[in-house]
Amino acid sequence: MPSSDQELIPFCGDSRPSVYADQGQQRNINRYPVIEGDQVYLYPTPGMDLISTVGSYVPGEGCRGIYTFEGVGYCVMGKKFYSFDINGAATFRGNLRASTNPVVMSCNGNQIFVTDGITAYNFDLGNNSWSEVTDYDYDGGSTHSAYISGFTVVTIPGSDQFALSNALDSSAWEGNIASAEASGDYLVAPLVANDTLFLIGTETTEQYRFTGAADFPLEKIDGSIIEYGCAAPYTIAKTRDSFVFLAKNKNAGAELIQFRTGTIKPILNQYYTDRISRWARVDDAIGFSYVQSGHEFYVLTSPSADVTFVYDFTTEMCHERSSYLNMNYRRWRPTGHIFMGNKQIVGVHDNNNLYELKLDYYTEYGSPIKRVRRSQLYNSNNNQLTVYKFQINYETDYTNTDGTGDTPVSTIRYSTDGGHTWSNDLTSPIGSPGNFNDQAIWHCLGSGRKWVVEEEFNMPYKSVILGATARYSIESDQ
């Protein structure tokens, strides 16, 4: 018999998409969990509002890198380096030789040091001059740089060596070269956090402190070897109190780790780590972190796998982000992020625009954002489950005060066999104008032993999922 009342059922939660349907397929795309007390809600991820167009777009040459220093933004669009203000007004500053590879920037207070793994450049903040680094002692092939106590640090590709610039001058490199000798693996990138230089290699990471010694101003910290190296150099990113990268070691494949005050922690759940292990390649992955509305996110994107996974340090939960292009879910478009003038600013891989991430903006500059929640598996000891009514509760902002716009509609499909096969799409309107707590309701949603429902919302309105209820019956085989 059906339950006598509509019962609250677990619906909002983490994203844990097993590649095996019978193990459950909880999934959030363009929705992220927010925990308030003992309740979990699903909020929409930010939209992207256009700030400005920077230069002229060359197909295939989007934003390769973005950086900020002292209230000024810097970006590389294709082969061109620009500075820009808070309103996105950009000034061309110089040309790069190549249009491939991500770009990484650092600053010593006098110069912005720019490198793309092929050539290195300097932008002088005093006279706004742009120049290629041609010092004989540095070949420009580093993917990354870091700044510590007056010196710019780079790793030398294909070796265990790293180099230091002259003090406060990243255009001059006079042979300050040393080797990371603890393990012998090649170095990938330097990173500075909490006044410590981390030299990240292919299999291990070493730590150095600044001493200021005349012969060489850095020394290795004894006993500080981390038994993880980097699988994808452009995933290295600092957070508020740690750093993160896609790591590997001698005994394991790629996994996303967080290093904080001597503690190493894999942060993606096993389901996303398993999905990463199935990528054809991991070395092209990119990553960045940002903080918005009290949540700190790390964004991991694989261009070759065409996906984006996001970890929320605040809730320790995962979700996915996707740009819906040409009728397909694709990787999320942003390639990098800065926070400047109280704006969350990103550049994207497929054009030369700068955008602001806004939680109250519900499109990607006019393009729809498809938001999906796939539920956990509802399985009552493998008994037959029949669902008579299903309801999702929303918080919305649809008012239609001017008589224009479409009424919000939610779409679901359901599976009665654990996600192997699915029903047709079923739609339901969400409430009426002026009601900010609304429901979408469906009836007669089949019978089966493993019931799963997937919700989709792609309209330009607020759509916080507050929870779900169902009216159902369970038929025992006994």
Tab-separated table of C-alpha atoms in Angstrom:
chain	number	residue	atom	x	y	z
A	1	MET	CA	0.000	0.000	0.000
A	2	PRO	CA	1.241	3.574	-0.555
A	3	SER	CA	2.541	5.437	2.460
A	4	SER	CA	-0.240	7.464	4.064
A	5	ASP	CA	1.730	10.721	3.958
A	6	GLN	CA	4.230	12.443	1.762
A	7	GLU	CA	7.587	11.562	3.375
A	8	LEU	CA	10.808	13.527	3.345
A	9	ILE	CA	13.448	11.476	1.548
A	10	PRO	CA	17.213	12.028	1.292
A	11	PHE	CA	17.915	13.906	-1.929
A	12	CYS	CA	20.491	16.695	-1.450
A	13	GLY	CA	24.064	15.656	-0.817
A	14	ASP	CA	27.556	14.964	-2.084
A	15	SER	CA	28.504	14.042	-5.629
A	16	ARG	CA	29.730	10.425	-5.745
A	17	PRO	CA	29.278	9.144	-9.305
A	18	SER	CA	30.445	5.546	-9.447
A	19	VAL	CA	31.279	4.242	-12.914
A	20	TYR	CA	29.214	1.199	-11.921
A	21	ALA	CA	25.509	2.047	-11.947
A	22	ASP	CA	24.504	-0.439	-9.243
A	23	GLN	CA	26.841	1.234	-6.737
A	24	GLY	CA	24.940	4.521	-6.973
A	25	GLN	CA	25.397	7.596	-9.084
A	26	GLN	CA	24.862	10.639	-6.849
A	27	ARG	CA	25.917	13.576	-8.974
A	28	ASN	CA	25.832	17.359	-8.848
A	29	ILE	CA	26.487	19.307	-12.037
A	30	ASN	CA	26.489	23.095	-11.611
A	31	ARG	CA	25.051	22.703	-8.122
A	32	TYR	CA	27.041	22.595	-4.874
A	33	PRO	CA	26.018	21.441	-1.385
A	34	VAL	CA	25.569	23.986	1.411
A	35	ILE	CA	25.244	22.712	4.986
A	36	GLU	CA	23.136	24.628	7.491
A	37	GLY	CA	22.850	22.823	10.807
A	38	ASP	CA	21.815	19.267	10.007
A	39	GLN	CA	20.291	20.235	6.642
A	40	VAL	CA	21.947	20.014	3.228
A	41	TYR	CA	20.765	22.226	0.375
A	42	LEU	CA	21.922	22.436	-3.227
A	43	TYR	CA	22.826	25.924	-4.465
A	44	PRO	CA	23.385	26.978	-8.074
A	45	THR	CA	27.001	27.584	-9.071
A	46	PRO	CA	27.841	31.116	-10.261
A	47	GLY	CA	27.026	32.475	-13.663
A	48	MET	CA	29.423	34.569	-15.712
A	49	ASP	CA	28.672	38.223	-16.479
A	50	LEU	CA	30.759	39.947	-19.143
A	51	ILE	CA	33.249	42.551	-17.895
A	52	SER	CA	35.087	43.347	-21.126
A	53	THR	CA	36.564	42.036	-24.355
A	54	VAL	CA	40.361	42.160	-24.415
A	55	GLY	CA	41.943	42.679	-27.828
A	56	SER	CA	40.926	40.712	-30.909
A	57	TYR	CA	40.124	37.023	-30.645
A	58	VAL	CA	42.086	34.502	-32.667
A	59	PRO	CA	40.247	31.135	-32.830
A	60	GLY	CA	41.862	28.624	-30.488
A	61	GLU	CA	43.685	31.328	-28.506
A	62	GLY	CA	41.746	32.157	-25.370
A	63	CYS	CA	42.959	33.210	-21.937
A	64	ARG	CA	46.195	31.381	-21.101
A	65	GLY	CA	46.836	33.010	-17.748
A	66	ILE	CA	45.541	35.715	-15.391
A	67	TYR	CA	47.197	37.454	-12.436
A	68	THR	CA	46.796	40.487	-10.196
A	69	PHE	CA	49.207	42.692	-8.276
A	70	GLU	CA	48.427	45.873	-6.335
A	71	GLY	CA	44.950	46.355	-7.798
A	72	VAL	CA	45.928	45.837	-11.434
A	73	GLY	CA	45.092	42.750	-13.484
A	74	TYR	CA	47.329	41.056	-16.047
A	75	CYS	CA	46.381	38.438	-18.593
A	76	VAL	CA	47.695	36.640	-21.648
A	77	MET	CA	45.216	36.271	-24.486
A	78	GLY	CA	46.720	34.080	-27.183
A	79	LYS	CA	50.118	35.649	-27.921
A	80	LYS	CA	49.419	39.018	-26.302
A	81	PHE	CA	50.073	40.293	-22.781
A	82	TYR	CA	47.727	42.928	-21.335
A	83	SER	CA	47.200	44.880	-18.161
A	84	PHE	CA	43.639	45.837	-17.182
A	85	ASP	CA	41.760	47.782	-14.542
A	86	ILE	CA	38.789	46.797	-12.393
A	87	ASN	CA	36.380	47.621	-15.218
A	88	GLY	CA	38.284	45.429	-17.668
A	89	ALA	CA	39.748	48.328	-19.663
A	90	ALA	CA	42.851	46.674	-21.105
A	91	THR	CA	46.178	47.978	-22.382
A	92	PHE	CA	48.370	45.922	-24.700
A	93	ARG	CA	51.865	45.521	-23.227
A	94	GLY	CA	53.747	42.990	-25.358
A	95	ASN	CA	53.833	39.900	-27.568
A	96	LEU	CA	54.728	36.314	-26.726
A	97	ARG	CA	56.360	33.980	-29.216
A	98	ALA	CA	53.956	31.066	-28.748
A	99	SER	CA	50.204	30.761	-28.369
A	100	THR	CA	50.157	27.310	-26.718
A	101	ASN	CA	50.489	26.198	-23.096
A	102	PRO	CA	49.089	27.872	-20.004
A	103	VAL	CA	50.980	30.897	-18.685
A	104	VAL	CA	52.156	31.343	-15.083
A	105	MET	CA	53.103	34.726	-13.571
A	106	SER	CA	54.866	35.868	-10.406
A	107	CYS	CA	56.042	39.241	-9.122
A	108	ASN	CA	59.086	40.493	-7.198
A	109	GLY	CA	57.572	43.930	-6.581
A	110	ASN	CA	59.393	45.447	-9.538
A	111	GLN	CA	58.588	43.093	-12.403
A	112	ILE	CA	55.949	40.623	-13.489
A	113	PHE	CA	57.756	37.431	-14.559
A	114	VAL	CA	55.836	35.536	-17.250
A	115	THR	CA	56.633	32.025	-18.448
A	116	ASP	CA	54.847	29.503	-20.667
A	117	GLY	CA	57.265	26.569	-20.644
A	118	ILE	CA	58.942	27.816	-23.818
A	119	THR	CA	60.088	31.399	-23.270
A	120	ALA	CA	60.229	33.738	-20.267
A	121	TYR	CA	59.377	37.446	-20.249
A	122	ASN	CA	59.492	40.429	-17.904
A	123	PHE	CA	57.067	43.283	-17.564
A	124	ASP	CA	58.691	46.204	-15.738
A	125	LEU	CA	56.201	47.874	-13.401
A	126	GLY	CA	58.238	51.059	-13.273
A	127	ASN	CA	58.391	51.945	-16.964
A	128	ASN	CA	55.786	49.511	-18.384
A	129	SER	CA	58.372	47.891	-20.653
A	130	TRP	CA	58.097	44.334	-21.939
A	131	SER	CA	61.127	42.181	-22.726
A	132	GLU	CA	62.127	38.609	-23.328
A	133	VAL	CA	64.536	37.051	-20.829
A	134	THR	CA	67.696	36.339	-22.821
A	135	ASP	CA	70.217	35.817	-20.029
A	136	TYR	CA	72.600	33.025	-20.974
A	137	ASP	CA	72.167	31.325	-17.589
A	138	TYR	CA	68.414	30.830	-18.084
A	139	ASP	CA	66.918	29.185	-21.167
A	140	GLY	CA	63.312	30.184	-20.432
A	141	GLY	CA	61.860	26.693	-20.566
A	142	SER	CA	60.279	26.618	-17.107
A	143	THR	CA	56.522	26.226	-16.719
A	144	HIS	CA	56.397	27.933	-13.303
A	145	SER	CA	58.107	30.495	-11.144
A	146	ALA	CA	57.876	31.528	-7.503
A	147	TYR	CA	59.096	34.455	-5.435
A	148	ILE	CA	60.872	34.234	-2.080
A	149	SER	CA	62.658	37.000	-0.166
A	150	GLY	CA	63.784	39.018	-3.184
A	151	PHE	CA	64.501	36.140	-5.572
A	152	THR	CA	62.496	34.640	-8.436
A	153	VAL	CA	62.883	30.861	-8.496
A	154	VAL	CA	62.437	28.516	-11.476
A	155	THR	CA	63.019	24.826	-12.006
A	156	ILE	CA	65.115	23.733	-14.974
A	157	PRO	CA	63.199	21.288	-17.217
A	158	GLY	CA	64.492	17.741	-17.537
A	159	SER	CA	66.747	18.003	-14.485
A	160	ASP	CA	66.837	18.093	-10.701
A	161	GLN	CA	68.130	21.674	-10.783
A	162	PHE	CA	66.561	24.988	-9.852
A	163	ALA	CA	67.770	28.538	-10.449
A	164	LEU	CA	67.510	31.885	-8.677
A	165	SER	CA	67.394	35.271	-10.368
A	166	ASN	CA	69.435	38.202	-9.228
A	167	ALA	CA	67.953	39.935	-6.196
A	168	LEU	CA	64.817	41.881	-7.178
A	169	ASP	CA	65.628	41.474	-10.875
A	170	SER	CA	64.021	38.599	-12.747
A	171	SER	CA	65.628	39.701	-16.007
A	172	ALA	CA	69.113	38.728	-14.788
A	173	TRP	CA	70.262	35.200	-13.906
A	174	GLU	CA	73.915	34.912	-12.944
A	175	GLY	CA	74.420	31.239	-12.308
A	176	ASN	CA	72.633	30.793	-8.962
A	177	ILE	CA	71.841	27.144	-9.703
A	178	ALA	CA	71.486	24.244	-7.259
A	179	SER	CA	70.229	20.672	-7.264
A	180	ALA	CA	67.480	19.023	-5.257
A	181	GLU	CA	69.480	15.993	-4.304
A	182	ALA	CA	67.268	13.990	-1.965
A	183	SER	CA	65.681	11.645	-4.491
A	184	GLY	CA	67.056	12.401	-7.938
A	185	ASP	CA	63.709	12.806	-9.691
A	186	TYR	CA	63.253	15.690	-12.108
A	187	LEU	CA	61.801	18.945	-10.796
A	188	VAL	CA	58.450	20.146	-12.106
A	189	ALA	CA	57.718	23.473	-10.396
A	190	PRO	CA	58.574	25.712	-7.434
A	191	LEU	CA	55.970	27.022	-5.009
A	192	VAL	CA	56.313	29.313	-1.982
A	193	ALA	CA	53.913	28.989	0.959
A	194	ASN	CA	54.389	30.226	4.522
A	195	ASP	CA	57.926	31.465	3.725
A	196	THR	CA	58.928	27.970	2.609
A	197	LEU	CA	60.062	27.041	-0.894
A	198	PHE	CA	58.592	23.748	-2.088
A	199	LEU	CA	60.434	22.148	-5.011
A	200	ILE	CA	57.876	19.810	-6.525
A	201	GLY	CA	59.320	16.959	-8.567
A	202	THR	CA	57.914	14.092	-10.566
A	203	GLU	CA	57.883	11.739	-7.554
A	204	THR	CA	58.828	13.746	-4.452
A	205	THR	CA	58.741	17.275	-3.052
A	206	GLU	CA	61.569	18.972	-1.110
A	207	GLN	CA	61.365	21.994	1.195
A	208	TYR	CA	63.837	24.870	1.516
A	209	ARG	CA	64.109	27.872	3.815
A	210	PHE	CA	65.624	31.272	3.130
A	211	THR	CA	68.884	31.959	5.021
A	212	GLY	CA	70.305	34.910	3.109
A	213	ALA	CA	73.753	33.282	2.938
A	214	ALA	CA	76.112	35.038	0.525
A	215	ASP	CA	77.072	31.940	-1.460
A	216	PHE	CA	73.502	30.626	-1.843
A	217	PRO	CA	70.564	32.109	0.096
A	218	LEU	CA	68.482	28.914	0.481
A	219	GLU	CA	69.039	25.681	2.384
A	220	LYS	CA	67.156	22.391	2.442
A	221	ILE	CA	65.057	21.639	5.507
A	222	ASP	CA	66.237	18.291	6.854
A	223	GLY	CA	63.636	15.547	7.065
A	224	SER	CA	61.107	17.461	4.993
A	225	ILE	CA	60.755	15.183	1.975
A	226	ILE	CA	57.170	14.633	0.834
A	227	GLU	CA	56.678	11.336	-0.974
A	228	TYR	CA	54.447	12.842	-3.630
A	229	GLY	CA	55.365	14.408	-6.934
A	230	CYS	CA	53.301	16.237	-9.509
A	231	ALA	CA	51.377	14.570	-12.330
A	232	ALA	CA	50.155	17.833	-13.906
A	233	PRO	CA	52.146	21.035	-13.275
A	234	TYR	CA	49.331	23.445	-14.108
A	235	THR	CA	47.139	22.000	-11.334
A	236	ILE	CA	49.391	23.512	-8.643
A	237	ALA	CA	47.438	26.148	-6.721
A	238	LYS	CA	47.600	27.850	-3.349
A	239	THR	CA	44.578	28.031	-1.080
A	240	ARG	CA	44.061	30.160	2.033
A	241	ASP	CA	46.182	27.893	4.240
A	242	SER	CA	47.524	25.141	1.997
A	243	PHE	CA	48.342	24.171	-1.546
A	244	VAL	CA	46.872	21.570	-3.865
A	245	PHE	CA	47.985	19.678	-6.947
A	246	LEU	CA	47.281	16.532	-8.938
A	247	ALA	CA	49.890	14.254	-7.434
A	248	LYS	CA	51.506	10.894	-7.950
A	249	ASN	CA	54.153	8.795	-6.260
A	250	LYS	CA	56.008	5.557	-6.916
A	251	ASN	CA	53.123	3.405	-5.702
A	252	ALA	CA	49.995	5.186	-6.899
A	253	GLY	CA	48.387	6.868	-9.862
A	254	ALA	CA	47.200	10.449	-10.005
A	255	GLU	CA	45.151	11.797	-7.098
A	256	LEU	CA	44.361	15.301	-5.915
A	257	ILE	CA	46.183	16.090	-2.664
A	258	GLN	CA	46.213	18.982	-0.222
A	259	PHE	CA	49.349	19.849	1.761
A	260	ARG	CA	48.743	21.808	4.950
A	261	THR	CA	51.271	22.376	7.779
A	262	GLY	CA	53.006	19.049	7.312
A	263	THR	CA	49.849	17.033	6.641
A	264	ILE	CA	49.044	15.446	3.285
A	265	LYS	CA	45.434	14.657	2.492
A	266	PRO	CA	43.827	13.249	-0.666
A	267	ILE	CA	40.726	15.402	-1.081
A	268	LEU	CA	38.599	14.041	-3.920
A	269	ASN	CA	36.392	11.110	-2.983
A	270	GLN	CA	37.148	7.661	-4.375
A	271	TYR	CA	34.645	8.031	-7.186
A	272	TYR	CA	36.306	11.076	-8.741
A	273	THR	CA	39.773	9.632	-8.115
A	274	ASP	CA	38.638	6.550	-10.014
A	275	ARG	CA	37.397	8.710	-12.877
A	276	ILE	CA	40.758	10.506	-13.024
A	277	SER	CA	42.503	7.124	-13.264
A	278	ARG	CA	40.499	6.468	-16.433
A	279	TRP	CA	41.603	9.647	-18.209
A	280	ALA	CA	43.739	8.959	-21.274
A	281	ARG	CA	46.178	11.595	-19.992
A	282	VAL	CA	46.492	13.689	-16.842
A	283	ASP	CA	49.455	15.936	-17.579
A	284	ASP	CA	47.344	18.548	-19.428
A	285	ALA	CA	45.012	19.157	-16.448
A	286	ILE	CA	44.773	22.682	-14.999
A	287	GLY	CA	43.558	23.941	-11.636
A	288	PHE	CA	42.892	27.041	-9.571
A	289	SER	CA	41.246	27.956	-6.279
A	290	TYR	CA	38.936	30.760	-5.231
A	291	VAL	CA	36.708	31.815	-2.326
A	292	GLN	CA	33.101	32.974	-2.706
A	293	SER	CA	30.266	33.366	-0.218
A	294	GLY	CA	32.153	31.585	2.547
A	295	HIS	CA	33.110	28.577	0.436
A	296	GLU	CA	36.633	27.852	-0.783
A	297	PHE	CA	36.735	25.870	-4.014
A	298	TYR	CA	39.464	24.094	-5.938
A	299	VAL	CA	38.634	23.718	-9.634
A	300	LEU	CA	40.249	20.844	-11.573
A	301	THR	CA	39.785	20.755	-15.343
A	302	SER	CA	40.977	18.195	-17.880
A	303	PRO	CA	40.994	19.644	-21.421
A	304	SER	CA	41.514	16.221	-22.976
A	305	ALA	CA	38.787	14.485	-20.949
A	306	ASP	CA	36.613	17.617	-21.329
A	307	VAL	CA	35.426	17.618	-17.691
A	308	THR	CA	35.698	19.805	-14.584
A	309	PHE	CA	35.618	18.516	-10.994
A	310	VAL	CA	35.353	20.883	-8.017
A	311	TYR	CA	36.211	20.281	-4.371
A	312	ASP	CA	34.657	22.485	-1.679
A	313	PHE	CA	36.995	22.805	1.330
A	314	THR	CA	34.161	24.230	3.430
A	315	THR	CA	31.866	21.200	3.194
A	316	GLU	CA	34.502	18.646	2.057
A	317	MET	CA	32.116	17.695	-0.742
A	318	CYS	CA	32.485	17.529	-4.508
A	319	HIS	CA	30.533	18.674	-7.508
A	320	GLU	CA	31.063	19.109	-11.234
A	321	ARG	CA	30.920	22.204	-13.369
A	322	SER	CA	30.072	22.193	-17.012
A	323	SER	CA	29.479	24.635	-19.822
A	324	TYR	CA	26.652	23.462	-22.049
A	325	LEU	CA	27.883	24.063	-25.594
A	326	ASN	CA	26.558	22.690	-28.873
A	327	MET	CA	24.016	20.503	-27.031
A	328	ASN	CA	26.714	18.779	-24.964
A	329	TYR	CA	28.103	19.021	-21.451
A	330	ARG	CA	31.680	20.283	-21.828
A	331	ARG	CA	34.404	21.289	-19.404
A	332	TRP	CA	33.776	24.524	-17.515
A	333	ARG	CA	35.160	27.376	-19.586
A	334	PRO	CA	37.326	29.287	-17.044
A	335	THR	CA	41.085	28.691	-17.170
A	336	GLY	CA	42.138	30.938	-14.298
A	337	HIS	CA	40.860	33.297	-11.610
A	338	ILE	CA	41.783	36.442	-9.716
A	339	PHE	CA	40.005	38.400	-6.993
A	340	MET	CA	40.354	42.121	-7.658
A	341	GLY	CA	38.286	45.097	-6.520
A	342	ASN	CA	35.724	42.799	-4.863
A	343	LYS	CA	35.160	40.985	-8.152
A	344	GLN	CA	35.693	37.307	-8.931
A	345	ILE	CA	37.296	37.593	-12.383
A	346	VAL	CA	37.992	34.740	-14.784
A	347	GLY	CA	39.320	34.261	-18.279
A	348	VAL	CA	38.093	31.394	-20.451
A	349	HIS	CA	39.647	29.032	-22.956
A	350	ASP	CA	37.402	29.779	-25.923
A	351	ASN	CA	37.376	33.582	-26.285
A	352	ASN	CA	39.170	36.778	-25.241
A	353	ASN	CA	36.598	38.034	-22.738
A	354	LEU	CA	36.929	38.665	-19.019
A	355	TYR	CA	33.943	37.621	-16.905
A	356	GLU	CA	32.783	38.123	-13.345
A	357	LEU	CA	31.551	35.083	-11.424
A	358	LYS	CA	28.244	36.054	-9.810
A	359	LEU	CA	26.032	33.904	-7.598
A	360	ASP	CA	22.962	35.938	-8.588
A	361	TYR	CA	23.626	35.680	-12.326
A	362	TYR	CA	22.205	32.520	-13.852
A	363	THR	CA	23.710	32.233	-17.347
A	364	GLU	CA	27.148	32.220	-18.922
A	365	TYR	CA	26.716	35.629	-20.532
A	366	GLY	CA	23.399	34.572	-22.054
A	367	SER	CA	24.188	30.894	-22.594
A	368	PRO	CA	22.082	28.551	-20.450
A	369	ILE	CA	23.587	26.722	-17.490
A	370	LYS	CA	22.219	23.198	-17.187
A	371	ARG	CA	22.053	22.180	-13.531
A	372	VAL	CA	21.651	18.535	-12.587
A	373	ARG	CA	21.113	16.579	-9.402
A	374	ARG	CA	21.094	12.805	-9.656
A	375	SER	CA	19.861	11.210	-6.447
A	376	GLN	CA	21.257	8.414	-4.397
A	377	LEU	CA	19.970	4.908	-5.044
A	378	TYR	CA	16.672	4.176	-3.262
A	379	ASN	CA	16.702	0.464	-2.495
A	380	SER	CA	14.605	-1.093	0.288
A	381	ASN	CA	16.413	-4.400	0.807
A	382	ASN	CA	15.880	-5.157	-2.873
A	383	ASN	CA	12.090	-5.108	-2.442
A	384	GLN	CA	9.774	-3.700	-5.094
A	385	LEU	CA	9.392	0.079	-4.745
A	386	THR	CA	6.499	1.911	-6.387
A	387	VAL	CA	6.552	5.720	-6.448
A	388	TYR	CA	3.165	7.442	-6.697
A	389	LYS	CA	4.240	11.037	-6.172
A	390	PHE	CA	7.561	12.840	-6.103
A	391	GLN	CA	8.113	16.481	-5.132
A	392	ILE	CA	11.190	18.735	-5.153
A	393	ASN	CA	11.090	21.840	-2.985
A	394	TYR	CA	12.832	24.939	-4.331
A	395	GLU	CA	13.714	28.439	-3.286
A	396	THR	CA	13.347	30.657	-6.350
A	397	ASP	CA	13.355	34.340	-7.300
A	398	TYR	CA	10.854	34.262	-10.172
A	399	THR	CA	8.510	37.258	-10.006
A	400	ASN	CA	7.521	37.999	-13.633
A	401	THR	CA	6.479	41.494	-12.528
A	402	ASP	CA	6.798	42.873	-16.052
A	403	GLY	CA	4.792	40.088	-17.680
A	404	THR	CA	7.773	38.720	-19.608
A	405	GLY	CA	9.875	35.619	-19.273
A	406	ASP	CA	9.064	31.945	-19.068
A	407	THR	CA	7.639	30.251	-15.998
A	408	PRO	CA	10.379	28.129	-14.372
A	409	VAL	CA	10.132	24.460	-15.248
A	410	SER	CA	11.953	21.526	-13.685
A	411	THR	CA	12.628	18.332	-15.615
A	412	ILE	CA	13.226	14.872	-14.218
A	413	ARG	CA	13.813	11.395	-15.520
A	414	TYR	CA	13.826	8.294	-13.376
A	415	SER	CA	15.251	4.801	-13.420
A	416	THR	CA	13.876	1.718	-11.735
A	417	ASP	CA	16.958	-0.434	-12.343
A	418	GLY	CA	19.705	1.644	-10.732
A	419	GLY	CA	20.468	3.867	-13.700
A	420	HIS	CA	20.911	1.291	-16.466
A	421	THR	CA	17.822	2.551	-18.297
A	422	TRP	CA	15.851	5.775	-17.939
A	423	SER	CA	12.350	7.090	-18.477
A	424	ASN	CA	11.505	9.882	-20.874
A	425	ASP	CA	11.927	13.439	-19.602
A	426	LEU	CA	9.041	14.658	-17.452
A	427	THR	CA	8.482	18.357	-16.769
A	428	SER	CA	6.695	20.265	-14.044
A	429	PRO	CA	6.253	24.007	-13.455
A	430	ILE	CA	7.810	25.419	-10.299
A	431	GLY	CA	5.192	27.409	-8.419
A	432	SER	CA	3.919	30.817	-9.466
A	433	PRO	CA	5.270	34.390	-9.647
A	434	GLY	CA	6.010	35.951	-6.272
A	435	ASN	CA	6.241	32.645	-4.379
A	436	PHE	CA	9.816	32.184	-3.288
A	437	ASN	CA	9.367	28.708	-1.816
A	438	ASP	CA	7.934	26.547	-4.567
A	439	GLN	CA	7.508	22.932	-5.560
A	440	ALA	CA	7.670	20.834	-8.668
A	441	ILE	CA	5.476	17.719	-8.526
A	442	TRP	CA	5.283	14.527	-10.604
A	443	HIS	CA	3.022	11.466	-10.345
A	444	CYS	CA	3.226	7.762	-11.248
A	445	LEU	CA	6.963	7.241	-11.472
A	446	GLY	CA	7.167	3.508	-11.944
A	447	SER	CA	8.100	0.433	-9.937
A	448	GLY	CA	11.436	-1.259	-9.454
A	449	ARG	CA	13.997	-2.441	-6.956
A	450	LYS	CA	16.564	0.304	-7.500
A	451	TRP	CA	14.917	3.695	-7.983
A	452	VAL	CA	16.960	6.755	-8.979
A	453	VAL	CA	15.768	10.194	-10.068
A	454	GLU	CA	17.668	12.886	-11.956
A	455	GLU	CA	16.585	16.534	-11.844
A	456	GLU	CA	17.566	19.130	-14.456
A	457	PHE	CA	17.040	22.883	-14.440
A	458	ASN	CA	18.367	25.189	-17.155
A	459	MET	CA	16.446	28.442	-16.848
A	460	PRO	CA	17.928	31.850	-15.879
A	461	TYR	CA	16.446	31.947	-12.379
A	462	LYS	CA	17.569	31.149	-8.878
A	463	SER	CA	16.889	27.487	-8.059
A	464	VAL	CA	18.068	26.345	-4.631
A	465	ILE	CA	16.971	22.763	-3.942
A	466	LEU	CA	15.711	22.565	-0.366
A	467	GLY	CA	14.852	18.865	-0.372
A	468	ALA	CA	12.439	16.292	-1.726
A	469	THR	CA	9.464	14.235	-0.604
A	470	ALA	CA	7.802	11.134	-2.006
A	471	ARG	CA	4.689	8.998	-1.614
A	472	TYR	CA	5.489	5.362	-2.288
A	473	SER	CA	4.870	1.747	-1.318
A	474	ILE	CA	7.195	-1.161	-0.693
A	475	GLU	CA	6.214	-4.689	-1.656
A	476	SER	CA	8.159	-7.462	0.026
A	477	ASP	CA	8.962	-10.695	-1.774
A	478	GLN	CA	8.406	-12.601	1.467
